Tab-separated table of C-alpha atoms in Angstrom:
chain	number	residue	atom	x	y	z
A	4	MET	CA	-5.908	33.512	-6.835
A	5	PHE	CA	-8.614	35.627	-8.506
A	6	ASP	CA	-6.460	35.968	-11.640
A	7	ALA	CA	-5.805	32.312	-11.737
A	8	LEU	CA	-9.445	31.438	-11.413
A	9	SER	CA	-10.361	34.013	-14.069
A	10	ALA	CA	-7.821	32.450	-16.434
A	11	SER	CA	-9.391	29.052	-15.980
A	12	PHE	CA	-12.771	30.518	-16.854
A	13	ARG	CA	-11.371	32.103	-19.988
A	14	GLU	CA	-9.788	28.871	-21.096
A	15	LYS	CA	-13.071	26.949	-20.600
A	16	ARG	CA	-15.040	29.708	-22.350
A	17	ASN	CA	-12.623	29.781	-25.239
A	18	ARG	CA	-12.733	26.063	-25.730
A	19	LEU	CA	-16.519	26.186	-26.005
A	20	LEU	CA	-16.430	29.161	-28.344
A	21	ALA	CA	-13.754	27.529	-30.539
A	22	GLY	CA	-16.014	24.484	-30.989
A	23	ARG	CA	-19.064	26.541	-31.904
A	24	LEU	CA	-16.987	28.721	-34.243
A	25	GLY	CA	-15.694	25.606	-36.031
A	26	ASP	CA	-19.182	24.107	-36.332
A	27	LEU	CA	-20.602	27.341	-37.708
A	28	ALA	CA	-17.730	27.683	-40.247
A	29	ARG	CA	-18.336	24.207	-41.555
A	30	LYS	CA	-22.118	24.820	-41.805
A	31	VAL	CA	-21.550	28.036	-43.812
A	32	GLU	CA	-18.982	26.279	-46.074
A	33	GLN	CA	-21.314	23.375	-46.774
A	34	ARG	CA	-24.405	25.584	-47.275
A	35	ASP	CA	-22.925	28.589	-49.086
A	36	GLY	CA	-19.503	27.405	-50.304
A	37	ARG	CA	-17.643	30.219	-48.684
A	38	ARG	CA	-15.692	31.131	-45.512
A	39	LEU	CA	-17.314	32.249	-42.325
A	40	ARG	CA	-17.522	36.042	-41.950
A	41	VAL	CA	-16.894	37.204	-38.316
A	42	ILE	CA	-16.744	40.669	-36.833
A	43	ASP	CA	-15.038	41.089	-33.530
A	44	ILE	CA	-16.031	44.388	-31.866
A	45	GLY	CA	-13.311	45.627	-29.550
A	46	GLY	CA	-11.280	42.457	-29.811
A	47	ALA	CA	-7.597	41.865	-29.153
A	48	PRO	CA	-5.080	39.662	-30.966
A	49	GLY	CA	-4.356	37.616	-27.868
A	50	PHE	CA	-7.953	36.442	-27.689
A	51	TRP	CA	-7.686	34.850	-31.118
A	52	THR	CA	-4.212	33.419	-30.837
A	53	THR	CA	-5.256	31.510	-27.715
A	54	LEU	CA	-8.650	30.445	-29.047
A	55	GLU	CA	-7.283	27.407	-30.967
A	56	ALA	CA	-10.293	27.318	-33.259
A	57	ASP	CA	-10.229	25.120	-36.396
A	58	ALA	CA	-12.383	27.436	-38.494
A	59	ALA	CA	-12.093	28.731	-42.037
A	60	ALA	CA	-12.995	32.291	-41.118
A	61	ASP	CA	-12.332	35.893	-42.122
A	62	VAL	CA	-12.274	37.961	-38.938
A	63	THR	CA	-12.716	41.709	-39.007
A	64	MET	CA	-11.521	43.301	-35.780
A	65	VAL	CA	-13.004	46.690	-34.964
A	66	ASN	CA	-11.420	49.055	-32.483
A	67	ILE	CA	-11.220	52.801	-32.004
A	68	GLU	CA	-7.498	52.403	-32.681
A	69	PRO	CA	-6.704	49.289	-34.750
A	70	ASP	CA	-4.050	47.002	-33.268
A	71	ALA	CA	-0.880	47.003	-35.294
A	72	ALA	CA	0.113	43.726	-33.679
A	73	LEU	CA	-2.731	41.858	-35.244
A	74	PRO	CA	-1.465	38.733	-37.089
A	75	ALA	CA	-2.458	38.335	-40.745
A	76	ARG	CA	-3.367	34.640	-40.132
A	77	HIS	CA	-3.713	32.109	-37.390
A	78	GLY	CA	-4.470	28.584	-38.562
A	79	GLN	CA	-7.329	28.775	-41.058
A	80	MET	CA	-8.415	32.224	-39.807
A	81	ALA	CA	-7.447	35.462	-41.620
A	82	PHE	CA	-7.601	38.784	-39.851
A	83	SER	CA	-8.015	42.412	-40.804
A	84	ALA	CA	-8.074	45.475	-38.499
A	85	VAL	CA	-10.524	48.325	-39.023
A	86	ALA	CA	-11.036	51.593	-37.113
A	87	GLY	CA	-14.589	51.947	-35.815
A	88	ASP	CA	-16.848	52.715	-32.963
A	89	ALA	CA	-19.139	49.968	-31.497
A	90	ARG	CA	-21.953	52.513	-31.245
A	91	ASP	CA	-21.984	53.322	-34.952
A	92	LEU	CA	-21.048	50.630	-37.468
A	93	LYS	CA	-23.259	51.790	-40.316
A	94	ARG	CA	-20.421	51.230	-42.813
A	95	TRP	CA	-21.664	47.580	-42.807
A	96	ALA	CA	-25.225	46.598	-43.880
A	97	ASP	CA	-27.573	44.530	-41.782
A	98	GLY	CA	-26.499	40.883	-41.803
A	99	ALA	CA	-23.072	41.661	-43.345
A	100	PHE	CA	-21.509	38.937	-41.147
A	101	ASP	CA	-22.374	35.467	-39.992
A	102	LEU	CA	-21.160	35.951	-36.402
A	103	VAL	CA	-20.533	38.930	-34.157
A	104	ILE	CA	-18.212	38.462	-31.162
A	105	SER	CA	-17.609	40.936	-28.390
A	106	ASN	CA	-15.589	39.978	-25.324
A	107	SER	CA	-15.666	42.257	-22.259
A	108	VAL	CA	-16.351	45.344	-24.354
A	109	ILE	CA	-19.905	46.549	-23.877
A	110	GLU	CA	-19.216	47.703	-20.311
A	111	HIS	CA	-16.660	50.152	-21.757
A	112	VAL	CA	-18.619	51.828	-24.543
A	113	GLY	CA	-20.142	54.599	-22.376
A	114	MET	CA	-23.316	55.222	-20.469
A	115	TRP	CA	-26.639	53.356	-20.866
A	116	SER	CA	-27.657	55.065	-24.078
A	117	ASP	CA	-24.232	54.166	-25.557
A	118	MET	CA	-24.685	50.568	-24.508
A	119	MET	CA	-28.081	50.404	-26.148
A	120	ARG	CA	-26.653	51.728	-29.367
A	121	ALA	CA	-23.723	49.228	-29.304
A	122	ALA	CA	-26.109	46.339	-28.609
A	123	GLY	CA	-28.311	47.406	-31.447
A	124	GLU	CA	-25.384	47.404	-33.846
A	125	MET	CA	-24.237	44.015	-32.711
A	126	LYS	CA	-27.730	42.512	-33.210
A	127	ARG	CA	-28.290	43.861	-36.669
A	128	LEU	CA	-24.857	42.819	-38.027
A	129	ALA	CA	-25.136	39.027	-37.708
A	130	ALA	CA	-27.611	36.255	-37.266
A	131	HIS	CA	-25.351	34.627	-34.704
A	132	GLY	CA	-23.825	36.488	-31.710
A	133	TRP	CA	-21.683	35.942	-28.669
A	134	VAL	CA	-21.327	38.893	-26.254
A	135	GLN	CA	-19.548	38.437	-22.943
A	136	THR	CA	-19.424	40.917	-20.078
A	137	PRO	CA	-18.638	40.826	-16.344
A	138	SER	CA	-21.521	40.747	-13.845
A	139	PHE	CA	-22.264	43.741	-11.675
A	140	GLY	CA	-23.435	41.365	-8.936
A	141	PHE	CA	-20.133	39.593	-8.533
A	142	PRO	CA	-18.251	41.001	-5.500
A	143	VAL	CA	-14.867	41.398	-7.213
A	144	GLU	CA	-14.471	44.162	-9.799
A	145	PRO	CA	-12.500	42.379	-12.529
A	146	HIS	CA	-10.730	45.347	-14.131
A	147	PHE	CA	-9.080	46.476	-10.844
A	148	ALA	CA	-9.331	43.072	-9.127
A	149	LEU	CA	-10.721	44.820	-6.044
A	150	PRO	CA	-13.695	43.721	-3.988
A	151	PHE	CA	-16.852	45.742	-3.753
A	152	VAL	CA	-15.499	48.993	-5.250
A	153	HIS	CA	-17.884	48.853	-8.239
A	154	TRP	CA	-20.860	49.079	-5.818
A	155	LEU	CA	-19.705	52.472	-4.550
A	156	PRO	CA	-20.672	55.861	-5.986
A	157	VAL	CA	-18.383	57.097	-8.723
A	158	PRO	CA	-16.809	59.994	-6.716
A	159	LEU	CA	-15.929	57.586	-3.857
A	160	ARG	CA	-14.545	55.050	-6.249
A	161	ALA	CA	-12.289	57.659	-7.922
A	162	ALA	CA	-11.131	58.813	-4.456
A	163	ILE	CA	-10.171	55.440	-3.082
A	164	VAL	CA	-9.062	53.238	-6.078
A	165	PRO	CA	-5.678	55.044	-6.495
A	166	HIS	CA	-4.849	54.251	-2.848
A	167	LEU	CA	-5.577	50.545	-3.028
A	168	PRO	CA	-3.428	47.769	-4.588
A	169	HIS	CA	-4.994	47.150	-7.924
A	170	GLN	CA	-4.334	45.932	-11.521
A	171	GLY	CA	-5.192	47.466	-14.838
A	172	TYR	CA	-5.007	51.005	-16.161
A	173	GLU	CA	-1.272	51.084	-15.989
A	174	HIS	CA	-1.272	53.742	-18.703
A	175	LEU	CA	-3.079	56.186	-16.410
A	176	ARG	CA	-1.550	57.945	-13.393
A	177	LEU	CA	-4.423	57.175	-11.046
A	178	GLY	CA	-2.916	59.617	-8.475
A	179	SER	CA	-4.466	62.290	-10.750
A	180	LEU	CA	-8.146	62.836	-9.905
A	181	GLY	CA	-8.870	63.327	-13.609
A	182	ASP	CA	-7.347	59.982	-14.569
A	183	ALA	CA	-8.920	58.171	-11.627
A	184	ARG	CA	-12.359	59.552	-12.441
A	185	ARG	CA	-11.911	58.602	-16.097
A	186	ALA	CA	-10.850	55.129	-15.220
A	187	VAL	CA	-13.861	54.346	-13.024
A	188	GLU	CA	-16.426	56.074	-15.260
A	189	GLU	CA	-15.471	54.086	-18.301
A	190	ILE	CA	-16.484	50.788	-16.585
A	191	ASN	CA	-20.259	50.190	-16.367
A	192	LEU	CA	-20.969	46.644	-15.342
A	193	VAL	CA	-24.503	45.301	-15.948
A	194	THR	CA	-27.005	43.137	-14.154
A	195	ALA	CA	-28.815	40.104	-15.584
A	196	ARG	CA	-31.938	42.165	-16.061
A	197	GLU	CA	-30.050	44.856	-17.981
A	198	MET	CA	-28.282	42.301	-20.176
A	199	ARG	CA	-31.672	40.729	-21.038
A	200	PHE	CA	-32.956	44.176	-21.910
A	201	LEU	CA	-30.005	44.848	-24.195
A	202	PHE	CA	-30.282	41.410	-25.920
A	203	PRO	CA	-33.948	40.332	-25.507
A	204	ASP	CA	-33.788	37.614	-28.190
A	205	ALA	CA	-30.546	36.040	-26.914
A	206	GLU	CA	-30.022	33.194	-24.561
A	207	LEU	CA	-28.416	34.577	-21.355
A	208	LEU	CA	-25.723	32.199	-20.059
A	209	ARG	CA	-24.012	32.630	-16.694
A	210	GLU	CA	-20.443	31.768	-15.695
A	211	ARG	CA	-20.411	31.026	-12.001
A	212	MET	CA	-17.634	31.152	-9.412
A	213	LEU	CA	-18.328	29.898	-5.897
A	214	GLY	CA	-22.033	29.871	-6.711
A	215	LEU	CA	-22.125	33.527	-7.849
A	216	THR	CA	-22.458	34.828	-11.369
A	217	LYS	CA	-19.079	36.068	-12.503
A	218	SER	CA	-20.045	37.043	-16.029
A	219	PHE	CA	-22.814	36.839	-18.636
A	220	ILE	CA	-22.837	35.697	-22.213
A	221	ALA	CA	-25.622	36.779	-24.564
A	222	ALA	CA	-25.718	34.113	-27.337
A	223	TRP	CA	-28.098	34.160	-30.252
A	224	PRO	CA	-30.077	32.494	-31.695
A	225	ARG	CA	-31.310	30.684	-28.677
A	226	GLY	CA	-29.939	27.191	-28.376
A	227	TRP	CA	-26.926	27.860	-30.603
A	228	TRP	CA	-24.436	27.893	-27.789
A	229	ARG	CA	-25.664	24.726	-26.068
């Protein structure tokens, strides 16, 4: 049921993002006579092939290991895959893109200092941004689809997660203490206060499920998303 509800949230979120993406692409084309330049930090091909955006855009997808399955085109959008680290994207100048997108990535880049570096890179690369991440305050941890485990200390999480029915991290043998510890340590969910600190000039949007905040979206400039 949680997976089904999460899928419905993604569909709604993607519809809204597709509309904003198309609007921004048309604005850039009319104003500057060129295609929209987008950087997707930590993105996956499936996100874009289900987005259904009508946008003349060149999308640069940055991952530690570029995805070989990335399509060359989807509709009016053209894609390229580049190896890179969200914490250090100095190969691109300030404002090199029109829009930065990052979907459920910032919670995976490392500890707080790493998250600050990644947020700084996202903010400097584009005048428009859309950064989504799950909420620490929601009772179900979305990566494992387990209730409450993200509120426990790391050693306890690593000890119990392998023994509970869970999803995600199929590539790791969570029966190994090393793999279990690695899996739980690479997920650092944030609170609303922390998200505002990372993106102080953005509008903080909330996706709610049963009255609780399931995830945050930092969108800038303010008012762009509405």
